Amino acid sequence: RERFREDGFLYFSTLLEPEDVRAVRNTILKRLYEVGWLRTDTPPEAARPGAASHHDNGRIDGCEVVDPGWSEGYRAVQSIETLHGLAHHPAVRKVVRALLGSDLVVHPRKIVRIAFPDPTFSTPPHQDWLFNAPTVDVVTAWIPLGWTPAHHGALKLVPGSAPAGPRKVVPADGLGGEAAEVDGKPWEWL
């Protein structure tokens, strides 16, 4: 609890069984394959992007970017019950209860970051409270479904930033089109 209060996050490399996570990943890849987001000359598990690279709305060079094909693939992924089940996994709930107490509600909103290999359009610095308003009393469980190299936008954190509270949100290039001001603090790769 003390480490969580100080840093604002905890990292568990083996909290969930790899087979459980891999099964969700494979189901997601199958759905993306079915909607045409992945190459058809390789199996879905190869995760090879199709001809068009899809992305959530955002900004590039200050201009808004919208992908008209985004919704179909994202809806297909959000319809996967086992994906939503990860947030209800007993191991995740046990850790959150140990941190916050037994009064726990799993937030119904699950945000899935589907990213194609494009380091120019990654997710800018942000705080998840913005997407779960109006409360800041939210714990995010970030569960990577596959290996992501740092240059493709893996998770970065500013230790000690979460306990400082919400930061100012400003327009920014990248997915979502906005960022939390980070005061020049160094980000650490996780």
Short mmCIF file of N, CA and C in Angstrom, two decimals:
data_model
loop_
_atom_site.label_atom_id
_atom_site.label_comp_id
_atom_site.label_asym_id
_atom_site.label_seq_id
_atom_site.Cartn_x
_atom_site.Cartn_y
_atom_site.Cartn_z
N ARG A 1 0.82 -1.20 0.00
CA ARG A 1 0.00 0.00 0.00
C ARG A 1 0.86 1.25 0.00
N GLU A 2 1.93 1.22 0.79
CA GLU A 2 2.81 2.39 0.87
C GLU A 2 3.43 2.71 -0.49
N ARG A 3 3.88 1.70 -1.19
CA ARG A 3 4.48 1.91 -2.52
C ARG A 3 3.44 2.48 -3.49
N PHE A 4 2.23 1.97 -3.42
CA PHE A 4 1.15 2.47 -4.27
C PHE A 4 0.87 3.95 -3.96
N ARG A 5 0.83 4.31 -2.67
CA ARG A 5 0.59 5.70 -2.30
C ARG A 5 1.71 6.61 -2.78
N GLU A 6 2.94 6.15 -2.70
CA GLU A 6 4.09 6.98 -3.10
C GLU A 6 4.20 7.13 -4.61
N ASP A 7 4.15 6.01 -5.33
CA ASP A 7 4.38 6.02 -6.78
C ASP A 7 3.10 6.23 -7.60
N GLY A 8 1.98 5.82 -7.04
CA GLY A 8 0.73 5.93 -7.78
C GLY A 8 0.47 4.75 -8.70
N PHE A 9 1.34 3.75 -8.65
CA PHE A 9 1.14 2.55 -9.47
C PHE A 9 1.91 1.39 -8.85
N LEU A 10 1.52 0.20 -9.26
CA LEU A 10 2.26 -1.03 -8.93
C LEU A 10 2.40 -1.82 -10.21
N TYR A 11 3.45 -2.60 -10.28
CA TYR A 11 3.70 -3.42 -11.46
C TYR A 11 3.79 -4.89 -11.05
N PHE A 12 2.98 -5.72 -11.69
CA PHE A 12 3.01 -7.16 -11.45
C PHE A 12 3.24 -7.84 -12.80
N SER A 13 4.35 -8.50 -12.94
CA SER A 13 4.65 -9.13 -14.24
C SER A 13 3.93 -10.46 -14.43
N THR A 14 3.47 -11.07 -13.37
CA THR A 14 2.84 -12.39 -13.50
C THR A 14 1.54 -12.50 -12.70
N LEU A 15 0.78 -11.44 -12.63
CA LEU A 15 -0.46 -11.49 -11.86
C LEU A 15 -1.49 -12.40 -12.53
N LEU A 16 -1.58 -12.34 -13.85
CA LEU A 16 -2.52 -13.16 -14.60
C LEU A 16 -1.78 -14.29 -15.30
N GLU A 17 -2.47 -15.38 -15.50
CA GLU A 17 -1.87 -16.51 -16.21
C GLU A 17 -1.66 -16.12 -17.67
N PRO A 18 -0.46 -16.31 -18.21
CA PRO A 18 -0.20 -15.95 -19.61
C PRO A 18 -1.18 -16.60 -20.58
N GLU A 19 -1.64 -17.83 -20.30
CA GLU A 19 -2.58 -18.49 -21.20
C GLU A 19 -3.90 -17.74 -21.27
N ASP A 20 -4.36 -17.19 -20.14
CA ASP A 20 -5.61 -16.43 -20.12
C ASP A 20 -5.50 -15.17 -20.97
N VAL A 21 -4.39 -14.48 -20.82
CA VAL A 21 -4.17 -13.24 -21.57
C VAL A 21 -4.01 -13.56 -23.06
N ARG A 22 -3.26 -14.61 -23.37
CA ARG A 22 -3.05 -15.01 -24.76
C ARG A 22 -4.37 -15.40 -25.44
N ALA A 23 -5.25 -16.06 -24.70
CA ALA A 23 -6.55 -16.44 -25.27
C ALA A 23 -7.36 -15.20 -25.64
N VAL A 24 -7.34 -14.17 -24.80
CA VAL A 24 -8.05 -12.92 -25.12
C VAL A 24 -7.40 -12.26 -26.33
N ARG A 25 -6.07 -12.22 -26.35
CA ARG A 25 -5.37 -11.63 -27.51
C ARG A 25 -5.77 -12.34 -28.80
N ASN A 26 -5.77 -13.67 -28.79
CA ASN A 26 -6.10 -14.42 -30.00
C ASN A 26 -7.54 -14.19 -30.45
N THR A 27 -8.45 -14.03 -29.49
CA THR A 27 -9.83 -13.73 -29.85
C THR A 27 -9.92 -12.34 -30.49
N ILE A 28 -9.21 -11.38 -29.94
CA ILE A 28 -9.19 -10.04 -30.52
C ILE A 28 -8.63 -10.09 -31.93
N LEU A 29 -7.52 -10.78 -32.11
CA LEU A 29 -6.92 -10.86 -33.44
C LEU A 29 -7.86 -11.54 -34.44
N LYS A 30 -8.59 -12.54 -33.99
CA LYS A 30 -9.55 -13.21 -34.87
C LYS A 30 -10.63 -12.22 -35.30
N ARG A 31 -11.13 -11.42 -34.38
CA ARG A 31 -12.17 -10.43 -34.71
C ARG A 31 -11.62 -9.38 -35.67
N LEU A 32 -10.40 -8.92 -35.43
CA LEU A 32 -9.80 -7.91 -36.32
C LEU A 32 -9.56 -8.50 -37.72
N TYR A 33 -9.22 -9.77 -37.77
CA TYR A 33 -9.07 -10.47 -39.04
C TYR A 33 -10.41 -10.52 -39.78
N GLU A 34 -11.47 -10.82 -39.04
CA GLU A 34 -12.80 -10.93 -39.64
C GLU A 34 -13.31 -9.61 -40.21
N VAL A 35 -12.90 -8.48 -39.61
CA VAL A 35 -13.36 -7.17 -40.12
C VAL A 35 -12.37 -6.58 -41.13
N GLY A 36 -11.32 -7.34 -41.47
CA GLY A 36 -10.40 -6.91 -42.51
C GLY A 36 -9.25 -6.03 -42.07
N TRP A 37 -8.98 -5.98 -40.79
CA TRP A 37 -7.88 -5.15 -40.30
C TRP A 37 -6.52 -5.85 -40.41
N LEU A 38 -6.53 -7.17 -40.56
CA LEU A 38 -5.28 -7.92 -40.63
C LEU A 38 -5.13 -8.56 -42.00
N ARG A 39 -3.87 -8.86 -42.35
CA ARG A 39 -3.60 -9.50 -43.64
C ARG A 39 -4.30 -10.85 -43.72
N THR A 40 -4.76 -11.17 -44.90
CA THR A 40 -5.47 -12.44 -45.08
C THR A 40 -4.54 -13.57 -45.51
N ASP A 41 -3.28 -13.27 -45.84
CA ASP A 41 -2.35 -14.31 -46.27
C ASP A 41 -1.53 -14.89 -45.11
N THR A 42 -1.84 -14.46 -43.89
CA THR A 42 -1.20 -15.01 -42.69
C THR A 42 -2.29 -15.30 -41.67
N PRO A 43 -2.04 -16.20 -40.72
CA PRO A 43 -3.07 -16.48 -39.71
C PRO A 43 -3.27 -15.26 -38.81
N PRO A 44 -4.45 -15.12 -38.22
CA PRO A 44 -4.70 -13.97 -37.35
C PRO A 44 -3.67 -13.81 -36.23
N GLU A 45 -3.20 -14.93 -35.67
CA GLU A 45 -2.23 -14.88 -34.56
C GLU A 45 -0.92 -14.21 -34.95
N ALA A 46 -0.64 -14.11 -36.25
CA ALA A 46 0.58 -13.43 -36.69
C ALA A 46 0.48 -11.92 -36.49
N ALA A 47 -0.74 -11.41 -36.35
CA ALA A 47 -0.99 -9.98 -36.07
C ALA A 47 -0.35 -9.06 -37.10
N ARG A 48 -0.43 -9.42 -38.36
CA ARG A 48 0.13 -8.59 -39.44
C ARG A 48 -0.93 -7.62 -39.94
N PRO A 49 -0.67 -6.31 -39.85
CA PRO A 49 -1.66 -5.32 -40.29
C PRO A 49 -2.01 -5.49 -41.76
N GLY A 50 -3.28 -5.22 -42.06
CA GLY A 50 -3.74 -5.24 -43.44
C GLY A 50 -3.26 -4.02 -44.20
N ALA A 51 -3.85 -3.78 -45.35
CA ALA A 51 -3.42 -2.68 -46.21
C ALA A 51 -3.63 -1.32 -45.55
N ALA A 52 -4.70 -1.16 -44.79
CA ALA A 52 -4.98 0.12 -44.12
C ALA A 52 -4.63 0.01 -42.65
N SER A 53 -3.95 1.01 -42.13
CA SER A 53 -3.63 1.07 -40.71
C SER A 53 -4.73 1.85 -40.01
N HIS A 54 -5.43 1.22 -39.08
CA HIS A 54 -6.55 1.87 -38.40
C HIS A 54 -6.11 2.44 -37.06
N HIS A 55 -6.79 3.50 -36.65
CA HIS A 55 -6.46 4.16 -35.39
C HIS A 55 -7.67 4.91 -34.87
N ASP A 56 -7.66 5.14 -33.57
CA ASP A 56 -8.67 5.96 -32.94
C ASP A 56 -8.47 7.41 -33.38
N ASN A 57 -9.44 8.26 -33.11
CA ASN A 57 -9.29 9.66 -33.46
C ASN A 57 -8.12 10.28 -32.71
N GLY A 58 -7.54 11.31 -33.30
CA GLY A 58 -6.42 11.98 -32.66
C GLY A 58 -5.97 13.19 -33.45
N ARG A 59 -4.71 13.56 -33.28
CA ARG A 59 -4.12 14.70 -33.99
C ARG A 59 -2.75 14.33 -34.52
N ILE A 60 -2.45 14.87 -35.69
CA ILE A 60 -1.11 14.80 -36.26
C ILE A 60 -0.78 16.20 -36.75
N ASP A 61 0.36 16.72 -36.34
CA ASP A 61 0.78 18.08 -36.68
C ASP A 61 -0.32 19.10 -36.37
N GLY A 62 -1.01 18.89 -35.24
CA GLY A 62 -2.04 19.82 -34.79
C GLY A 62 -3.37 19.70 -35.49
N CYS A 63 -3.48 18.83 -36.48
CA CYS A 63 -4.74 18.67 -37.23
C CYS A 63 -5.47 17.41 -36.76
N GLU A 64 -6.79 17.52 -36.64
CA GLU A 64 -7.58 16.37 -36.23
C GLU A 64 -7.55 15.30 -37.30
N VAL A 65 -7.41 14.05 -36.88
CA VAL A 65 -7.37 12.90 -37.78
C VAL A 65 -8.48 11.94 -37.35
N VAL A 66 -9.32 11.57 -38.32
CA VAL A 66 -10.43 10.65 -38.05
C VAL A 66 -10.31 9.47 -39.01
N ASP A 67 -10.44 8.27 -38.48
CA ASP A 67 -10.42 7.05 -39.30
C ASP A 67 -11.85 6.54 -39.41
N PRO A 68 -12.47 6.65 -40.59
CA PRO A 68 -13.86 6.20 -40.73
C PRO A 68 -14.03 4.69 -40.52
N GLY A 69 -12.96 3.92 -40.63
CA GLY A 69 -13.05 2.47 -40.44
C GLY A 69 -12.82 2.02 -39.02
N TRP A 70 -12.55 2.97 -38.12
CA TRP A 70 -12.21 2.62 -36.74
C TRP A 70 -13.36 1.95 -36.00
N SER A 71 -14.54 2.49 -36.11
CA SER A 71 -15.66 2.02 -35.30
C SER A 71 -15.98 0.54 -35.49
N GLU A 72 -15.94 0.06 -36.72
CA GLU A 72 -16.29 -1.34 -36.97
C GLU A 72 -15.36 -2.29 -36.21
N GLY A 73 -14.07 -2.05 -36.30
CA GLY A 73 -13.11 -2.91 -35.62
C GLY A 73 -13.18 -2.77 -34.10
N TYR A 74 -13.35 -1.54 -33.63
CA TYR A 74 -13.39 -1.32 -32.18
C TYR A 74 -14.64 -1.94 -31.57
N ARG A 75 -15.77 -1.83 -32.26
CA ARG A 75 -16.99 -2.47 -31.76
C ARG A 75 -16.82 -3.99 -31.73
N ALA A 76 -16.16 -4.55 -32.72
CA ALA A 76 -15.93 -5.99 -32.76
C ALA A 76 -15.11 -6.44 -31.55
N VAL A 77 -14.11 -5.65 -31.20
CA VAL A 77 -13.26 -5.98 -30.05
C VAL A 77 -14.03 -5.79 -28.74
N GLN A 78 -14.76 -4.71 -28.64
CA GLN A 78 -15.50 -4.44 -27.40
C GLN A 78 -16.61 -5.46 -27.14
N SER A 79 -16.98 -6.23 -28.13
CA SER A 79 -18.04 -7.23 -27.95
C SER A 79 -17.51 -8.55 -27.38
N ILE A 80 -16.22 -8.63 -27.11
CA ILE A 80 -15.60 -9.87 -26.63
C ILE A 80 -15.75 -9.98 -25.11
N GLU A 81 -16.54 -10.93 -24.66
CA GLU A 81 -16.83 -11.08 -23.24
C GLU A 81 -15.57 -11.38 -22.41
N THR A 82 -14.69 -12.22 -22.94
CA THR A 82 -13.48 -12.57 -22.17
C THR A 82 -12.56 -11.37 -21.97
N LEU A 83 -12.58 -10.43 -22.91
CA LEU A 83 -11.81 -9.20 -22.73
C LEU A 83 -12.31 -8.45 -21.50
N HIS A 84 -13.60 -8.27 -21.39
CA HIS A 84 -14.18 -7.57 -20.24
C HIS A 84 -13.98 -8.37 -18.95
N GLY A 85 -13.92 -9.68 -19.10
CA GLY A 85 -13.72 -10.53 -17.93
C GLY A 85 -12.36 -10.36 -17.26
N LEU A 86 -11.36 -9.90 -18.00
CA LEU A 86 -10.04 -9.70 -17.38
C LEU A 86 -10.11 -8.74 -16.20
N ALA A 87 -10.94 -7.72 -16.29
CA ALA A 87 -11.07 -6.75 -15.19
C ALA A 87 -11.73 -7.37 -13.96
N HIS A 88 -12.47 -8.45 -14.16
CA HIS A 88 -13.14 -9.14 -13.06
C HIS A 88 -12.33 -10.33 -12.56
N HIS A 89 -11.15 -10.53 -13.12
CA HIS A 89 -10.33 -11.68 -12.73
C HIS A 89 -10.08 -11.63 -11.23
N PRO A 90 -10.21 -12.76 -10.54
CA PRO A 90 -10.00 -12.77 -9.08
C PRO A 90 -8.66 -12.19 -8.64
N ALA A 91 -7.61 -12.41 -9.40
CA ALA A 91 -6.29 -11.88 -9.01
C ALA A 91 -6.27 -10.35 -9.06
N VAL A 92 -6.89 -9.77 -10.07
CA VAL A 92 -6.95 -8.31 -10.19
C VAL A 92 -7.80 -7.75 -9.05
N ARG A 93 -8.95 -8.33 -8.81
CA ARG A 93 -9.84 -7.85 -7.75
C ARG A 93 -9.18 -7.98 -6.38
N LYS A 94 -8.43 -9.04 -6.16
CA LYS A 94 -7.75 -9.23 -4.88
C LYS A 94 -6.74 -8.12 -4.62
N VAL A 95 -5.96 -7.77 -5.64
CA VAL A 95 -4.97 -6.70 -5.48
C VAL A 95 -5.64 -5.36 -5.20
N VAL A 96 -6.68 -5.04 -5.97
CA VAL A 96 -7.35 -3.75 -5.78
C VAL A 96 -8.03 -3.69 -4.41
N ARG A 97 -8.63 -4.78 -3.99
CA ARG A 97 -9.23 -4.80 -2.64
C ARG A 97 -8.16 -4.61 -1.56
N ALA A 98 -6.99 -5.21 -1.75
CA ALA A 98 -5.92 -5.04 -0.77
C ALA A 98 -5.46 -3.59 -0.70
N LEU A 99 -5.55 -2.88 -1.81
CA LEU A 99 -5.14 -1.48 -1.84
C LEU A 99 -6.21 -0.53 -1.31
N LEU A 100 -7.47 -0.78 -1.69
CA LEU A 100 -8.53 0.19 -1.42
C LEU A 100 -9.58 -0.28 -0.43
N GLY A 101 -9.59 -1.55 -0.08
CA GLY A 101 -10.62 -2.06 0.80
C GLY A 101 -11.62 -2.90 0.03
N SER A 102 -12.56 -3.47 0.76
CA SER A 102 -13.47 -4.42 0.14
C SER A 102 -14.57 -3.77 -0.70
N ASP A 103 -14.81 -2.48 -0.53
CA ASP A 103 -15.84 -1.79 -1.29
C ASP A 103 -15.32 -1.52 -2.70
N LEU A 104 -15.60 -2.44 -3.64
CA LEU A 104 -15.01 -2.39 -4.97
C LEU A 104 -16.10 -2.57 -6.03
N VAL A 105 -16.07 -1.70 -7.03
CA VAL A 105 -16.93 -1.83 -8.19
C VAL A 105 -16.03 -1.81 -9.41
N VAL A 106 -16.13 -2.80 -10.27
CA VAL A 106 -15.35 -2.82 -11.51
C VAL A 106 -16.04 -1.88 -12.48
N HIS A 107 -15.30 -0.88 -12.91
CA HIS A 107 -15.86 0.13 -13.81
C HIS A 107 -16.33 -0.55 -15.10
N PRO A 108 -17.50 -0.18 -15.61
CA PRO A 108 -18.00 -0.85 -16.81
C PRO A 108 -17.26 -0.48 -18.09
N ARG A 109 -16.54 0.62 -18.09
CA ARG A 109 -15.86 1.04 -19.31
C ARG A 109 -14.48 0.40 -19.40
N LYS A 110 -14.24 -0.25 -20.50
CA LYS A 110 -12.93 -0.84 -20.78
C LYS A 110 -12.37 -0.15 -22.02
N ILE A 111 -11.21 0.40 -21.92
CA ILE A 111 -10.58 1.06 -23.05
C ILE A 111 -9.51 0.13 -23.60
N VAL A 112 -9.64 -0.19 -24.87
CA VAL A 112 -8.68 -1.08 -25.52
C VAL A 112 -7.85 -0.24 -26.49
N ARG A 113 -6.57 -0.21 -26.26
CA ARG A 113 -5.68 0.55 -27.16
C ARG A 113 -5.19 -0.41 -28.23
N ILE A 114 -5.77 -0.29 -29.41
CA ILE A 114 -5.36 -1.11 -30.55
C ILE A 114 -4.40 -0.26 -31.35
N ALA A 115 -3.16 -0.67 -31.41
CA ALA A 115 -2.15 0.15 -32.07
C ALA A 115 -1.43 -0.65 -33.14
N PHE A 116 -1.40 -0.09 -34.32
CA PHE A 116 -0.61 -0.66 -35.40
C PHE A 116 0.81 -0.10 -35.29
N PRO A 117 1.79 -0.79 -35.85
CA PRO A 117 3.17 -0.31 -35.74
C PRO A 117 3.35 1.05 -36.42
N ASP A 118 3.17 2.12 -35.67
CA ASP A 118 3.31 3.47 -36.19
C ASP A 118 3.72 4.39 -35.05
N PRO A 119 5.01 4.53 -34.81
CA PRO A 119 5.45 5.33 -33.67
C PRO A 119 5.10 6.82 -33.78
N THR A 120 4.66 7.29 -34.95
CA THR A 120 4.30 8.70 -35.09
C THR A 120 2.90 8.98 -34.55
N PHE A 121 2.14 7.95 -34.21
CA PHE A 121 0.77 8.16 -33.77
C PHE A 121 0.50 7.34 -32.51
N SER A 122 1.32 7.58 -31.49
CA SER A 122 1.16 6.83 -30.24
C SER A 122 0.28 7.63 -29.27
N THR A 123 0.07 7.09 -28.10
CA THR A 123 -0.76 7.73 -27.09
C THR A 123 0.07 8.73 -26.31
N PRO A 124 -0.35 10.00 -26.25
CA PRO A 124 0.41 10.99 -25.48
C PRO A 124 0.23 10.77 -23.98
N PRO A 125 1.03 11.45 -23.17
CA PRO A 125 0.88 11.33 -21.71
C PRO A 125 -0.55 11.69 -21.31
N HIS A 126 -1.14 10.89 -20.44
CA HIS A 126 -2.50 11.16 -19.99
C HIS A 126 -2.73 10.54 -18.63
N GLN A 127 -3.82 10.92 -18.01
CA GLN A 127 -4.27 10.30 -16.77
C GLN A 127 -5.64 9.70 -17.06
N ASP A 128 -5.84 8.49 -16.62
CA ASP A 128 -7.09 7.79 -16.96
C ASP A 128 -8.33 8.39 -16.31
N TRP A 129 -8.17 9.20 -15.28
CA TRP A 129 -9.35 9.80 -14.65
C TRP A 129 -10.16 10.60 -15.66
N LEU A 130 -9.49 11.20 -16.63
CA LEU A 130 -10.17 12.00 -17.64
C LEU A 130 -11.22 11.19 -18.39
N PHE A 131 -10.92 9.91 -18.63
CA PHE A 131 -11.82 9.05 -19.40
C PHE A 131 -12.83 8.33 -18.53
N ASN A 132 -12.71 8.49 -17.20
CA ASN A 132 -13.61 7.85 -16.26
C ASN A 132 -14.31 8.86 -15.37
N ALA A 133 -14.41 10.10 -15.82
CA ALA A 133 -15.00 11.18 -15.05
C ALA A 133 -16.37 10.77 -14.55
N PRO A 134 -16.84 11.29 -13.46
CA PRO A 134 -16.34 12.46 -12.77
C PRO A 134 -15.40 12.16 -11.61
N THR A 135 -15.13 10.92 -11.31
CA THR A 135 -14.34 10.62 -10.11
C THR A 135 -12.86 10.42 -10.44
N VAL A 136 -12.01 10.77 -9.49
CA VAL A 136 -10.59 10.47 -9.63
C VAL A 136 -10.22 9.25 -8.79
N ASP A 137 -11.20 8.66 -8.12
CA ASP A 137 -10.98 7.49 -7.28
C ASP A 137 -11.11 6.23 -8.11
N VAL A 138 -10.20 6.08 -9.08
CA VAL A 138 -10.23 4.96 -10.01
C VAL A 138 -8.83 4.35 -10.07
N VAL A 139 -8.78 3.04 -10.07
CA VAL A 139 -7.51 2.33 -10.26
C VAL A 139 -7.57 1.68 -11.64
N THR A 140 -6.58 1.95 -12.45
CA THR A 140 -6.52 1.36 -13.78
C THR A 140 -5.67 0.09 -13.74
N ALA A 141 -6.18 -0.96 -14.35
CA ALA A 141 -5.39 -2.18 -14.53
C ALA A 141 -4.98 -2.20 -16.00
N TRP A 142 -3.74 -1.90 -16.27
CA TRP A 142 -3.22 -1.92 -17.65
C TRP A 142 -2.72 -3.33 -17.90
N ILE A 143 -3.34 -4.01 -18.84
CA ILE A 143 -3.01 -5.40 -19.12
C ILE A 143 -2.55 -5.50 -20.58
N PRO A 144 -1.24 -5.55 -20.82
CA PRO A 144 -0.78 -5.69 -22.20
C PRO A 144 -1.13 -7.07 -22.73
N LEU A 145 -1.67 -7.10 -23.93
CA LEU A 145 -2.07 -8.37 -24.53
C LEU A 145 -1.00 -8.93 -25.46
N GLY A 146 0.07 -8.20 -25.62
CA GLY A 146 1.19 -8.64 -26.44
C GLY A 146 2.40 -7.79 -26.14
N TRP A 147 3.54 -8.23 -26.60
CA TRP A 147 4.78 -7.51 -26.38
C TRP A 147 4.78 -6.25 -27.24
N THR A 148 5.14 -5.12 -26.63
CA THR A 148 5.18 -3.86 -27.36
C THR A 148 6.52 -3.20 -27.09
N PRO A 149 7.33 -3.02 -28.12
CA PRO A 149 8.61 -2.33 -27.90
C PRO A 149 8.37 -0.85 -27.57
N ALA A 150 9.29 -0.27 -26.83
CA ALA A 150 9.15 1.12 -26.38
C ALA A 150 8.87 2.08 -27.52
N HIS A 151 9.54 1.92 -28.65
CA HIS A 151 9.37 2.87 -29.75
C HIS A 151 8.01 2.76 -30.43
N HIS A 152 7.22 1.75 -30.08
CA HIS A 152 5.86 1.64 -30.62
C HIS A 152 4.81 2.07 -29.61
N GLY A 153 5.25 2.67 -28.51
CA GLY A 153 4.29 3.24 -27.58
C GLY A 153 3.91 2.38 -26.40
N ALA A 154 4.85 1.65 -25.82
CA ALA A 154 4.57 0.88 -24.62
C ALA A 154 4.27 1.85 -23.47
N LEU A 155 3.94 1.31 -22.33
CA LEU A 155 3.56 2.12 -21.18
C LEU A 155 4.76 2.86 -20.59
N LYS A 156 4.57 4.16 -20.35
CA LYS A 156 5.54 4.99 -19.65
C LYS A 156 4.82 5.61 -18.45
N LEU A 157 5.55 5.78 -17.37
CA LEU A 157 4.97 6.34 -16.16
C LEU A 157 5.87 7.41 -15.57
N VAL A 158 5.26 8.36 -14.85
CA VAL A 158 6.01 9.31 -14.04
C VAL A 158 5.77 8.91 -12.60
N PRO A 159 6.74 8.22 -11.98
CA PRO A 159 6.53 7.81 -10.58
C PRO A 159 6.21 9.01 -9.69
N GLY A 160 5.21 8.83 -8.85
CA GLY A 160 4.82 9.88 -7.93
C GLY A 160 3.85 10.90 -8.50
N SER A 161 3.48 10.77 -9.77
CA SER A 161 2.61 11.79 -10.37
C SER A 161 1.14 11.60 -10.03
N ALA A 162 0.67 10.38 -9.88
CA ALA A 162 -0.75 10.15 -9.62
C ALA A 162 -1.21 10.74 -8.28
N PRO A 163 -0.45 10.56 -7.19
CA PRO A 163 -0.90 11.13 -5.93
C PRO A 163 -1.00 12.67 -5.95
N ALA A 164 -0.34 13.30 -6.91
CA ALA A 164 -0.40 14.77 -7.02
C ALA A 164 -1.74 15.23 -7.56
N GLY A 165 -2.57 14.30 -8.05
CA GLY A 165 -3.90 14.65 -8.53
C GLY A 165 -3.95 14.93 -10.01
N PRO A 166 -5.13 15.32 -10.48
CA PRO A 166 -5.31 15.58 -11.91
C PRO A 166 -4.43 16.71 -12.42
N ARG A 167 -3.93 16.54 -13.62
CA ARG A 167 -3.10 17.55 -14.26
C ARG A 167 -3.91 18.27 -15.33
N LYS A 168 -3.42 19.42 -15.72
CA LYS A 168 -4.06 20.18 -16.78
C LYS A 168 -4.01 19.39 -18.09
N VAL A 169 -5.10 19.41 -18.85
CA VAL A 169 -5.18 18.71 -20.12
C VAL A 169 -5.03 19.74 -21.24
N VAL A 170 -4.15 19.43 -22.20
CA VAL A 170 -3.88 20.33 -23.32
C VAL A 170 -3.96 19.57 -24.63
N PRO A 171 -4.25 20.25 -25.75
CA PRO A 171 -4.24 19.58 -27.06
C PRO A 171 -2.84 19.02 -27.34
N ALA A 172 -2.79 17.85 -27.99
CA ALA A 172 -1.50 17.23 -28.28
C ALA A 172 -1.62 16.30 -29.48
N ASP A 173 -0.52 16.12 -30.20
CA ASP A 173 -0.48 15.15 -31.28
C ASP A 173 -0.53 13.74 -30.70
N GLY A 174 -1.18 12.84 -31.43
CA GLY A 174 -1.27 11.45 -31.02
C GLY A 174 -2.70 11.01 -30.86
N LEU A 175 -2.87 9.77 -30.42
CA LEU A 175 -4.21 9.21 -30.21
C LEU A 175 -4.93 9.99 -29.11
N GLY A 176 -6.18 10.27 -29.34
CA GLY A 176 -6.97 11.02 -28.37
C GLY A 176 -6.89 12.52 -28.57
N GLY A 177 -5.76 13.01 -29.07
CA GLY A 177 -5.61 14.43 -29.39
C GLY A 177 -5.41 15.34 -28.21
N GLU A 178 -5.16 14.78 -27.02
CA GLU A 178 -4.89 15.62 -25.86
C GLU A 178 -3.95 14.90 -24.92
N ALA A 179 -3.32 15.70 -24.05
CA ALA A 179 -2.31 15.15 -23.14
C ALA A 179 -2.41 15.84 -21.79
N ALA A 180 -1.89 15.17 -20.79
CA ALA A 180 -1.75 15.78 -19.47
C ALA A 180 -0.39 16.46 -19.43
N GLU A 181 -0.36 17.69 -18.90
CA GLU A 181 0.93 18.36 -18.74
C GLU A 181 1.76 17.58 -17.73
N VAL A 182 3.02 17.36 -18.05
CA VAL A 182 3.86 16.55 -17.17
C VAL A 182 5.02 17.33 -16.55
N ASP A 183 5.04 18.63 -16.74
CA ASP A 183 6.03 19.49 -16.08
C ASP A 183 7.46 19.08 -16.36
N GLY A 184 7.73 18.51 -17.52
CA GLY A 184 9.10 18.13 -17.86
C GLY A 184 9.68 17.01 -17.06
N LYS A 185 8.85 16.29 -16.30
CA LYS A 185 9.35 15.18 -15.48
C LYS A 185 9.73 14.01 -16.39
N PRO A 186 10.77 13.29 -16.03
CA PRO A 186 11.18 12.15 -16.87
C PRO A 186 10.21 10.99 -16.78
N TRP A 187 9.90 10.43 -17.94
CA TRP A 187 9.06 9.25 -18.00
C TRP A 187 9.92 8.03 -17.86
N GLU A 188 9.40 7.01 -17.21
CA GLU A 188 10.13 5.75 -17.08
C GLU A 188 9.35 4.67 -17.78
N TRP A 189 10.08 3.89 -18.60
CA TRP A 189 9.43 2.76 -19.29
C TRP A 189 9.17 1.66 -18.29
N LEU A 190 8.04 1.03 -18.45
CA LEU A 190 7.69 -0.08 -17.60
C LEU A 190 7.77 -1.37 -18.38
#
